[in-house]
Short mmCIF file of C-alpha atoms in Angstrom, two decimals:
data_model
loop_
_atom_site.label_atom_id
_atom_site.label_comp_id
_atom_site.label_asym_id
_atom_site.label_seq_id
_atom_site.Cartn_x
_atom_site.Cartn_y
_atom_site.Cartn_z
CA UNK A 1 0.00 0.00 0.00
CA UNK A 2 2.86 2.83 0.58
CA UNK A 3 4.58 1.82 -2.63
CA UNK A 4 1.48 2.23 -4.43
CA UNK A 5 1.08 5.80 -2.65
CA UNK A 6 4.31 6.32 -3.15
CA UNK A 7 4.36 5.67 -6.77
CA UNK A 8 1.23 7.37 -7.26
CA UNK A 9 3.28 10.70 -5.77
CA UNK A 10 6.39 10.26 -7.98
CA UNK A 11 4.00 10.28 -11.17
CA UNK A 12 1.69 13.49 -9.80
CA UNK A 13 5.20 15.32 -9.55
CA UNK A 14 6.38 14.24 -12.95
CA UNK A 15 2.98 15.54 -14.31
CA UNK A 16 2.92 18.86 -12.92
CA UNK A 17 7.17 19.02 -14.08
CA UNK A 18 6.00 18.53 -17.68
CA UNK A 19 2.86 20.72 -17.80
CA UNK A 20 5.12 23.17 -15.64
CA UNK A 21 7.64 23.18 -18.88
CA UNK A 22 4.81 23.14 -21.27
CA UNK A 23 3.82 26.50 -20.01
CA UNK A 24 7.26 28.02 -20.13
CA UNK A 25 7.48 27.16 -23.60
CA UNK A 26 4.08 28.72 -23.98
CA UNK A 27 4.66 31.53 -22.09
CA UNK A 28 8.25 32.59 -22.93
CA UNK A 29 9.27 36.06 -24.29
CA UNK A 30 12.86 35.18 -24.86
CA UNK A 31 13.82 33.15 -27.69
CA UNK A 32 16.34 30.86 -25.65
CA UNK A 33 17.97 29.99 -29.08
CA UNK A 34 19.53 33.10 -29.65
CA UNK A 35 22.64 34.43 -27.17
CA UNK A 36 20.86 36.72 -25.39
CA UNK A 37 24.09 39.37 -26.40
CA UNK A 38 26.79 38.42 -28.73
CA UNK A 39 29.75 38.70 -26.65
CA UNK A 40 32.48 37.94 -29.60
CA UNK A 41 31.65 41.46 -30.38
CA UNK A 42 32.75 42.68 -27.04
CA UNK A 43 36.52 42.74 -28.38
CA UNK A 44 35.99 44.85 -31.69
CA UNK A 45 34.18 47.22 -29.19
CA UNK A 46 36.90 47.45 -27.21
CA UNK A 47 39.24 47.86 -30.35
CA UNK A 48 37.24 51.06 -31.72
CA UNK A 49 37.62 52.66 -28.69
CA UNK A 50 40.80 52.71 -29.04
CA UNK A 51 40.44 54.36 -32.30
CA UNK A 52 41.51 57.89 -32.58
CA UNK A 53 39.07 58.70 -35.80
CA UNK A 54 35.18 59.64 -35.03
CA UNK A 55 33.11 56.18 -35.01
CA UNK A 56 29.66 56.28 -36.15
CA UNK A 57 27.28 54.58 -33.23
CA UNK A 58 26.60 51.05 -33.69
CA UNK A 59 23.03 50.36 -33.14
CA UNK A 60 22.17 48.78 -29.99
CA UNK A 61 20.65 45.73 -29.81
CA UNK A 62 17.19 45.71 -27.43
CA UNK A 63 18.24 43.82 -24.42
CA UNK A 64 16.09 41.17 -23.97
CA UNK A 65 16.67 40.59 -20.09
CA UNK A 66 16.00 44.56 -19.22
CA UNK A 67 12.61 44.94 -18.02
CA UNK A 68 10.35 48.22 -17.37
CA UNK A 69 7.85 45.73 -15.51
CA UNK A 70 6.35 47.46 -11.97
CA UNK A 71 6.32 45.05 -9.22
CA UNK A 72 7.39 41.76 -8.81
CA UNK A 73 8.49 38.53 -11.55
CA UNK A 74 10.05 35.41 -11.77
CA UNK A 75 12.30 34.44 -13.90
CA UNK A 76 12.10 31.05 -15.11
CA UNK A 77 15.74 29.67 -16.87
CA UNK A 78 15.02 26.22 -17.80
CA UNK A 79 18.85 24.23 -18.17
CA UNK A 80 20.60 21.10 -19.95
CA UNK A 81 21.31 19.02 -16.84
CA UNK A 82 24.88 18.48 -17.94
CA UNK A 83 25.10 22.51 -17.37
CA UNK A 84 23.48 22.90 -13.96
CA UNK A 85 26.73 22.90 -12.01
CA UNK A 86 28.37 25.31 -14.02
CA UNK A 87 24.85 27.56 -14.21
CA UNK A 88 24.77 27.81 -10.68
CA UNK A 89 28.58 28.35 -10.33
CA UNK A 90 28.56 31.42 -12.89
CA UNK A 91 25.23 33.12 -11.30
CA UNK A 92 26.99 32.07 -7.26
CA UNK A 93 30.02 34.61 -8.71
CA UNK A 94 28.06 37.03 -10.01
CA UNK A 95 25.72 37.25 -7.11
CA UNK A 96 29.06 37.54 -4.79
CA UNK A 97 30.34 39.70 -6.96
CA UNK A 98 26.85 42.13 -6.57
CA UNK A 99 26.92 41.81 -2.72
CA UNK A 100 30.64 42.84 -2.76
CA UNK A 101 30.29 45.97 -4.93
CA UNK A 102 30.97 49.41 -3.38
CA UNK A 103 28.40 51.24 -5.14
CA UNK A 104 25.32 50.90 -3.20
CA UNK A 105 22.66 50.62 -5.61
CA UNK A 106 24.48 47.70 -7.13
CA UNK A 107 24.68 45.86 -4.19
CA UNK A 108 20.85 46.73 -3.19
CA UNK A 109 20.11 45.78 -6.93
CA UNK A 110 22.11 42.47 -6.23
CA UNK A 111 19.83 42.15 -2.57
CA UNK A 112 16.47 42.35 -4.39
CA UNK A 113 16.52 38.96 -6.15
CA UNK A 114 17.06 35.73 -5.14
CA UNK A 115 17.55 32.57 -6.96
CA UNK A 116 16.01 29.14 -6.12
CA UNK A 117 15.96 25.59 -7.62
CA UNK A 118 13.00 23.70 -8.78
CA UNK A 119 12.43 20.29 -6.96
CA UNK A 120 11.78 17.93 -9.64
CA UNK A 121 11.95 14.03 -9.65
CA UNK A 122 15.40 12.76 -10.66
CA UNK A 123 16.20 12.06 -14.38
CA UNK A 124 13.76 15.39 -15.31
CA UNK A 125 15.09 16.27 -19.07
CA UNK A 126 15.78 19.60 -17.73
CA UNK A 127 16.49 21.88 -14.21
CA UNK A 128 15.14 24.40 -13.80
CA UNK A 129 15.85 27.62 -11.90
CA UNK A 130 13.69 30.84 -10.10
CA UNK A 131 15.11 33.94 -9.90
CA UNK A 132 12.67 35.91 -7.73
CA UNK A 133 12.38 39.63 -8.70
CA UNK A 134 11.19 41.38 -5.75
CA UNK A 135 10.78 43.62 -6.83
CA UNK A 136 11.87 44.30 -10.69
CA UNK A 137 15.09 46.69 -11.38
CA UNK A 138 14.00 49.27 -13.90
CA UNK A 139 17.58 50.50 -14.03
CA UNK A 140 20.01 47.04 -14.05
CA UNK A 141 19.42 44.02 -16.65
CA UNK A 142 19.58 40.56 -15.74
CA UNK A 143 21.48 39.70 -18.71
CA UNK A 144 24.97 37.78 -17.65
CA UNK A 145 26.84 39.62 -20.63
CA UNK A 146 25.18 43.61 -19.14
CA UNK A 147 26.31 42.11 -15.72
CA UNK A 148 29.45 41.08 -16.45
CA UNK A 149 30.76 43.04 -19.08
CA UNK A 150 28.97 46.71 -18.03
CA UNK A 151 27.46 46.70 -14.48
CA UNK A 152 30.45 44.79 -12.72
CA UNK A 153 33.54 45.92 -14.89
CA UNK A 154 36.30 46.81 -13.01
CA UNK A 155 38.15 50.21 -14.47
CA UNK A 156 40.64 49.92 -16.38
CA UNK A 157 43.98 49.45 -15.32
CA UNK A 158 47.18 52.08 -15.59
CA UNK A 159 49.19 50.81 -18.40
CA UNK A 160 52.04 52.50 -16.44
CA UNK A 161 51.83 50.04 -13.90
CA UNK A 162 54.20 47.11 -14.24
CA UNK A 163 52.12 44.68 -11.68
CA UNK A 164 48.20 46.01 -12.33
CA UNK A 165 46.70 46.03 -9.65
CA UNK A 166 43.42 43.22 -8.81
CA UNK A 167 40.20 44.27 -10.05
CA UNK A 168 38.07 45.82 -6.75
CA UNK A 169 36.04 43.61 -4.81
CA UNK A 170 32.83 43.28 -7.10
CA UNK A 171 34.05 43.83 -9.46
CA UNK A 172 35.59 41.71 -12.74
CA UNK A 173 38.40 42.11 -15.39
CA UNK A 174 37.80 41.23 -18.49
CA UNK A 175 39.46 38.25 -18.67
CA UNK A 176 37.60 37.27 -15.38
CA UNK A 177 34.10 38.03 -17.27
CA UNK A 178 34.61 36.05 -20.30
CA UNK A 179 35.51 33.05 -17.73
CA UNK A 180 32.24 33.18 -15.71
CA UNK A 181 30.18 33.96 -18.52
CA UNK A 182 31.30 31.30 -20.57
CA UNK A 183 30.37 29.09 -17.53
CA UNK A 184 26.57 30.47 -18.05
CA UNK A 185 25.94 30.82 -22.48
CA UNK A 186 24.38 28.32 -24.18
CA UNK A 187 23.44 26.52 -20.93
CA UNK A 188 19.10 26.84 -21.26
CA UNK A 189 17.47 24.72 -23.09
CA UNK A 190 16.59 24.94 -27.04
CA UNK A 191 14.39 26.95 -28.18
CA UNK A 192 12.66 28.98 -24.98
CA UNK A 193 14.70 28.64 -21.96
CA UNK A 194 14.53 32.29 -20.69
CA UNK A 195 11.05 32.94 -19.63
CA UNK A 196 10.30 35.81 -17.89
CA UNK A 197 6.64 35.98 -15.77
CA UNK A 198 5.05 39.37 -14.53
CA UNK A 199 2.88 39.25 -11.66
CA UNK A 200 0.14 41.28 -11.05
CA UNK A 201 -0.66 41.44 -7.25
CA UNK A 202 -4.14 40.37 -6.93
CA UNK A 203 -6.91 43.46 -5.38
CA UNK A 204 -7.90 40.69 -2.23
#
């Protein structure tokens, strides 16, 4: 009799696991196929600015993980189980990083979400993660590549020094970025692994 409850259990949570994913796939606004930035252009950014002659302004591409949302979300990241560890290891360092940051507003920015994992039944095709935005940033992006590359960049070193100096706490190099965020692309699931859900607060 408790194996048969037991089973019963085990299938009820695999249900509600698929129709969960069914409705992230329904629901998504982010087309998980796509980087959500390209970050091989990062270097030929870097290169132009170097550039004594006038540049003409490259054309931004809409950030996909910058919302103007009032209240509260969730984020919903849905990832290849062979990616998990290094998923949460990337988002661990850049939530340290947030938390260490001298600027304030970073580090309150960094305070307002929080980041959970889904309990689903072992062998689940896919893991899935909650970040809990509580409520949503108007002025930071949760994009890894804005994060890394923008938000948390350390300045740039003297090119007088012989020994550079480390980064500040909070901060990352670039060398440092590319390694965490390389830890993070690529690791949702094909094709709508980014799903982000606005809640409205009910009037009761």
């Amino acid at each position: 009799m408790e194996l048969s409850v037991s089973l019963s259990a085990v299938r009820r949570r695999a249900v509600l696991a698929a129709g969960l994913a069914g409705l992230l796939c329904a629901a998504s606004g982010v087309r998980a196929s796509q980087p959500l930035v390209d970050v091989s252009s990062l270097g030929e950014i870097e290169l132009a600015a170097q550039d004594p002659a006038p540049q003409q302004p490259a054309a931004q591409q809409a950030d996909p993980l910058k919302f103007t949302h009032d209240g509260n979300m969730l984020l919903i990241w849905q990832i290849k189980p062979d990616r998990a560890a290094d998923f949460e290891l990337g988002w661990k360092t850049i939530k340290e990083a947030l938390a260490a940051n001298a600027n304030p507003d970073i580090k309150a920015f960094g305070d307002s979400f929080t980041v959970s994992k889904v309990n689903l039944p072992a062998g689940a095709p896919t893991v899935m993660y909650v970040f809990q935005l509580m409520p949503v940033s108007k002025t930071y992006s949760y994009n890894p590549v804005t994060l890394l590359f923008t938000t948390l960049k350390a300045p740039a070193a003297d090119p007088a020094a012989t020994t550079p100096p480390p980064p500040p706490p909070g901060t990352f190099t670039d060398a440092q970025a590319r390694e965490v965020f390389d830890k993070i692309n690529g690791s949702w699931i094909d094709p709508n692994g980014i799903s982000p859900w606005p809640l409205a607060k009910m009037p009761w």
